[in-house]
Every structure is written in structure tokens, then in C-alpha cells.
């Protein structure tokens, strides 16, 4: 790769690091503020988490459509990222969980414009033969930041929500500036829409099937996304908020680190086989996490994150080959976010069902994902290797 393109890609990878630190610091801070200070129910905490992904689903598609109107609009994604810096300062001013939901909707809308555009740019700017691996490195740097962001939360608890939001705000601004520079350097590589020709680049897997698998997987692993995960782990295992954040940070980091090898196998061997593998792991994850012991809960969360983080770069690689790549990548983000919303709300509603006590204690909210797990296994099996 020429130097200009290489620097642009490296900057986008750095933006995944700085942006995720901001997001991951804010997530547990808002989760425990909503649960402990505002005295919200678990259903309300689910609404807080899922309002974010619902808004992000809508704006992901909007971002893809906007980008097809002209590639200069890619800079809008960087500006939206900086908009988060202002939005997070509203959280300490809230007095009930409904106000938190409103701000989360704003955050979700801004993130839906910014992150899918960054994923699209890094996918189309990277040569096809290494695309899955480079995209995996992009997500991996986000996971390193997720781990550090959880540590930042743990060590800044005494600052209170307002102090923590100042730290998050600074990282959001920095991320937006890095994105602006990266898009300037990669501008010539950005092709949101290509003519569909018989001899053009084509997806290696059926895009519709990829979207179906993405949807089912996102429903199932929704229990690992956002505020609900922190509250569930802390309450199910009766551990402190700080320890919960650190343990979840390490779980996410290790799952992302190992996911690189799945991306490597997708690049050099078979994308279909790796999608089948990730589908199986995601399908069994909520069943393991439903067993209320520390090893099974964390192993279930690990499998869910490992599967999802392994599948993401493969799906972006496949869809970057589609002739309307910006809309396709925005679409898969939208599908995953909408499905995460459904899964999160299912978890929140089913949480009141309680538990089954026999030889093991099982959480019924997580067992409610079993029909989706079966569907995911069947869809994965239908892929042609």
C-alpha cells in the first residue's frame, strides 16, 4: 500500500481506540447511575441500552444513503462523533430514567452516523486479500480501548458521573479530529457506489444470508451489549461495580484478541466455514450464561463476544464487495442494531420471570433466547462452503 493510504488506515484504527475509550467509560457510569441513583428497574435499564441501539439502527441506514449522494458527506460522520462530546454532559443533569433514554437516543443517532462510515472507509480502502484481517485489527483496537475504558471507569468512580463525562467528552472530540484527517487522506479510495458489471467484484457469500445471520446473532448476543450486561453480572454474581467493569473489560479484550485468527482463516481459507463456527458459538452462549456461576456466566459472555467480534470483520469484507457497499455496510449495522434492540428488550421483559432452582440456578431471561439460537444454527448450516 502507498504511504498516504497506509497512514489513513492507521489513523482510522487509532480512532477506534480513542472512540471506544469514551464510549466504554460512559457505559458503566450511566448504567449504575440509572440503576442506583435513579432507582430504575431492570426493564428501564434495558430501555436505556436499547434506545441507543434503536437510534443507531435508523441512522446507520441514513448514513449509507447519505454517503451515496456524495463522498464528501463522509466528513459528516466525524462531525457526528464530536457531537457526542456535548451530548454526554446532559446525563448528570437528569432526574429520571426517561430523560436518560432521551439522551441515549441522541447518542445512538450520532454513533449510527459515525461508526458505520468509518467501517465502510476502512473496508473499501484496504486491499481485498487482507481486508478481513485489517478490519479485525480495527475492531481489536476498539476492544483494547474497551478494556482500558473499563479500568478508567473503575479508577474514576469517585469523580462522579459529571467528572467522568468530561473525560469521555475529550476522547470524543479527539476521535472526531482523527477521523477528519483520515478521511482527507483516504478520500481517493472512497467509492460508496459502483456500477454493477458482470466482471466486477462480487461478494463471496450471499449478502441476504449474511444479513439474516447477522440479525439472529445480534438478537442472541444482545445480553452482552450496553448497560444491561454490567447490571446483570453485578447482581447475578454479587460482585462490586468496579470489579464487574474490569472483568467484563478483560473478557471483551481476550475475545477480540482471539477473533483475529478467525479473520485470518476467513482471508486465507473459507469465509463460509468461519461464519458457521461463529454461528455455533453465538447460539450456545446465552445457555451457558444462564447458569449462575462465575465460570459459566463469563464463558457464555466470552463466547458471545468472540462470535460477534469474529463475524463482524468477515461480514464487512463480504459486503464491501457489493456494488452498493456503503449502503450494504450501513444496512448490516442497522440490522444488527435493530436485532440487538429486540434481544435487549426480550431480556429486559423476561428478567422478571426469575430463575429455576434445581441442581443449578438458571436465569429464565437468557433461556428465552433458545428459539433464536436454533434458528442461527440452521441458517449457518445452510451456507455453502
PDB file of C-alpha atoms in Angstrom, residues 35 41-50 218-237 248 285-292 297 301 338-355 362-372:
ATOM      1  CA  UNK A  35     -29.890   1.721  38.427  1.00  0.00           C
ATOM      2  CA  UNK A  41     -35.949  -1.228  37.161  1.00  0.00           C
ATOM      3  CA  UNK A  42     -34.058  -3.737  35.012  1.00  0.00           C
ATOM      4  CA  UNK A  43     -36.643  -3.156  32.274  1.00  0.00           C
ATOM      5  CA  UNK A  44     -35.860   0.570  32.408  1.00  0.00           C
ATOM      6  CA  UNK A  45     -32.129  -0.158  32.233  1.00  0.00           C
ATOM      7  CA  UNK A  46     -32.848  -2.298  29.149  1.00  0.00           C
ATOM      8  CA  UNK A  47     -34.721   0.634  27.605  1.00  0.00           C
ATOM      9  CA  UNK A  48     -31.720   2.868  28.254  1.00  0.00           C
ATOM     10  CA  UNK A  49     -29.392   0.411  26.498  1.00  0.00           C
ATOM     11  CA  UNK A  50     -31.735  -0.426  23.670  1.00  0.00           C
ATOM     12  CA  UNK A 218     -27.282  -9.812  17.238  1.00  0.00           C
ATOM     13  CA  UNK A 219     -30.559 -10.830  18.920  1.00  0.00           C
ATOM     14  CA  UNK A 220     -28.785 -13.598  20.822  1.00  0.00           C
ATOM     15  CA  UNK A 221     -25.703 -11.652  21.948  1.00  0.00           C
ATOM     16  CA  UNK A 222     -27.769  -8.612  22.975  1.00  0.00           C
ATOM     17  CA  UNK A 223     -27.324  -9.646  26.612  1.00  0.00           C
ATOM     18  CA  UNK A 224     -23.648  -8.640  26.276  1.00  0.00           C
ATOM     19  CA  UNK A 225     -24.337  -5.129  24.978  1.00  0.00           C
ATOM     20  CA  UNK A 226     -24.508  -1.938  26.955  1.00  0.00           C
ATOM     21  CA  UNK A 227     -25.765  -1.218  30.418  1.00  0.00           C
ATOM     22  CA  UNK A 228     -27.762  -4.429  30.916  1.00  0.00           C
ATOM     23  CA  UNK A 229     -24.610  -6.574  30.912  1.00  0.00           C
ATOM     24  CA  UNK A 230     -22.987  -4.685  33.788  1.00  0.00           C
ATOM     25  CA  UNK A 231     -26.120  -4.790  35.902  1.00  0.00           C
ATOM     26  CA  UNK A 232     -26.807  -8.499  35.195  1.00  0.00           C
ATOM     27  CA  UNK A 233     -23.260  -9.645  36.010  1.00  0.00           C
ATOM     28  CA  UNK A 234     -23.007  -7.482  39.128  1.00  0.00           C
ATOM     29  CA  UNK A 235     -26.355  -8.670  40.505  1.00  0.00           C
ATOM     30  CA  UNK A 236     -26.169 -12.321  39.381  1.00  0.00           C
ATOM     31  CA  UNK A 237     -22.681 -12.891  40.826  1.00  0.00           C
ATOM     32  CA  UNK A 248     -16.031  -7.585  31.523  1.00  0.00           C
ATOM     33  CA  UNK A 285     -23.577 -18.526  24.604  1.00  0.00           C
ATOM     34  CA  UNK A 286     -26.835 -17.488  26.362  1.00  0.00           C
ATOM     35  CA  UNK A 287     -27.422 -21.057  27.562  1.00  0.00           C
ATOM     36  CA  UNK A 288     -24.043 -21.050  29.315  1.00  0.00           C
ATOM     37  CA  UNK A 289     -24.514 -17.521  30.676  1.00  0.00           C
ATOM     38  CA  UNK A 290     -27.901 -18.547  32.103  1.00  0.00           C
ATOM     39  CA  UNK A 291     -26.157 -20.865  34.602  1.00  0.00           C
ATOM     40  CA  UNK A 292     -25.492 -18.604  37.579  1.00  0.00           C
ATOM     41  CA  UNK A 297     -21.567 -16.624  33.101  1.00  0.00           C
ATOM     42  CA  UNK A 301     -20.293 -13.801  27.629  1.00  0.00           C
ATOM     43  CA  UNK A 338     -32.373  -3.346  15.414  1.00  0.00           C
ATOM     44  CA  UNK A 339     -31.899  -7.006  16.329  1.00  0.00           C
ATOM     45  CA  UNK A 340     -29.885  -6.026  19.407  1.00  0.00           C
ATOM     46  CA  UNK A 341     -32.799  -3.780  20.398  1.00  0.00           C
ATOM     47  CA  UNK A 342     -35.208  -6.730  20.094  1.00  0.00           C
ATOM     48  CA  UNK A 343     -32.870  -9.031  22.034  1.00  0.00           C
ATOM     49  CA  UNK A 344     -32.243  -6.460  24.746  1.00  0.00           C
ATOM     50  CA  UNK A 345     -35.932  -5.778  25.231  1.00  0.00           C
ATOM     51  CA  UNK A 346     -36.635  -9.513  25.339  1.00  0.00           C
ATOM     52  CA  UNK A 347     -34.020  -9.859  28.065  1.00  0.00           C
ATOM     53  CA  UNK A 348     -35.432  -6.896  29.996  1.00  0.00           C
ATOM     54  CA  UNK A 349     -39.016  -8.171  29.853  1.00  0.00           C
ATOM     55  CA  UNK A 350     -38.064 -11.782  30.630  1.00  0.00           C
ATOM     56  CA  UNK A 351     -35.834 -10.729  33.551  1.00  0.00           C
ATOM     57  CA  UNK A 352     -38.904 -10.579  35.777  1.00  0.00           C
ATOM     58  CA  UNK A 353     -39.527 -14.304  35.162  1.00  0.00           C
ATOM     59  CA  UNK A 354     -36.815 -15.039  37.681  1.00  0.00           C
ATOM     60  CA  UNK A 355     -34.873 -18.278  37.908  1.00  0.00           C
ATOM     61  CA  UNK A 362     -30.773 -20.936  35.662  1.00  0.00           C
ATOM     62  CA  UNK A 363     -31.777 -17.435  34.564  1.00  0.00           C
ATOM     63  CA  UNK A 364     -35.010 -17.680  32.539  1.00  0.00           C
ATOM     64  CA  UNK A 365     -34.376 -14.399  30.712  1.00  0.00           C
ATOM     65  CA  UNK A 366     -31.349 -15.915  28.983  1.00  0.00           C
ATOM     66  CA  UNK A 367     -33.084 -19.214  28.236  1.00  0.00           C
ATOM     67  CA  UNK A 368     -35.692 -17.173  26.325  1.00  0.00           C
ATOM     68  CA  UNK A 369     -33.102 -16.833  23.514  1.00  0.00           C
ATOM     69  CA  UNK A 370     -33.227 -20.581  22.749  1.00  0.00           C
ATOM     70  CA  UNK A 371     -35.535 -20.304  19.656  1.00  0.00           C
ATOM     71  CA  UNK A 372     -33.169 -17.737  18.112  1.00  0.00           C
TER      72      UNK A 372
END
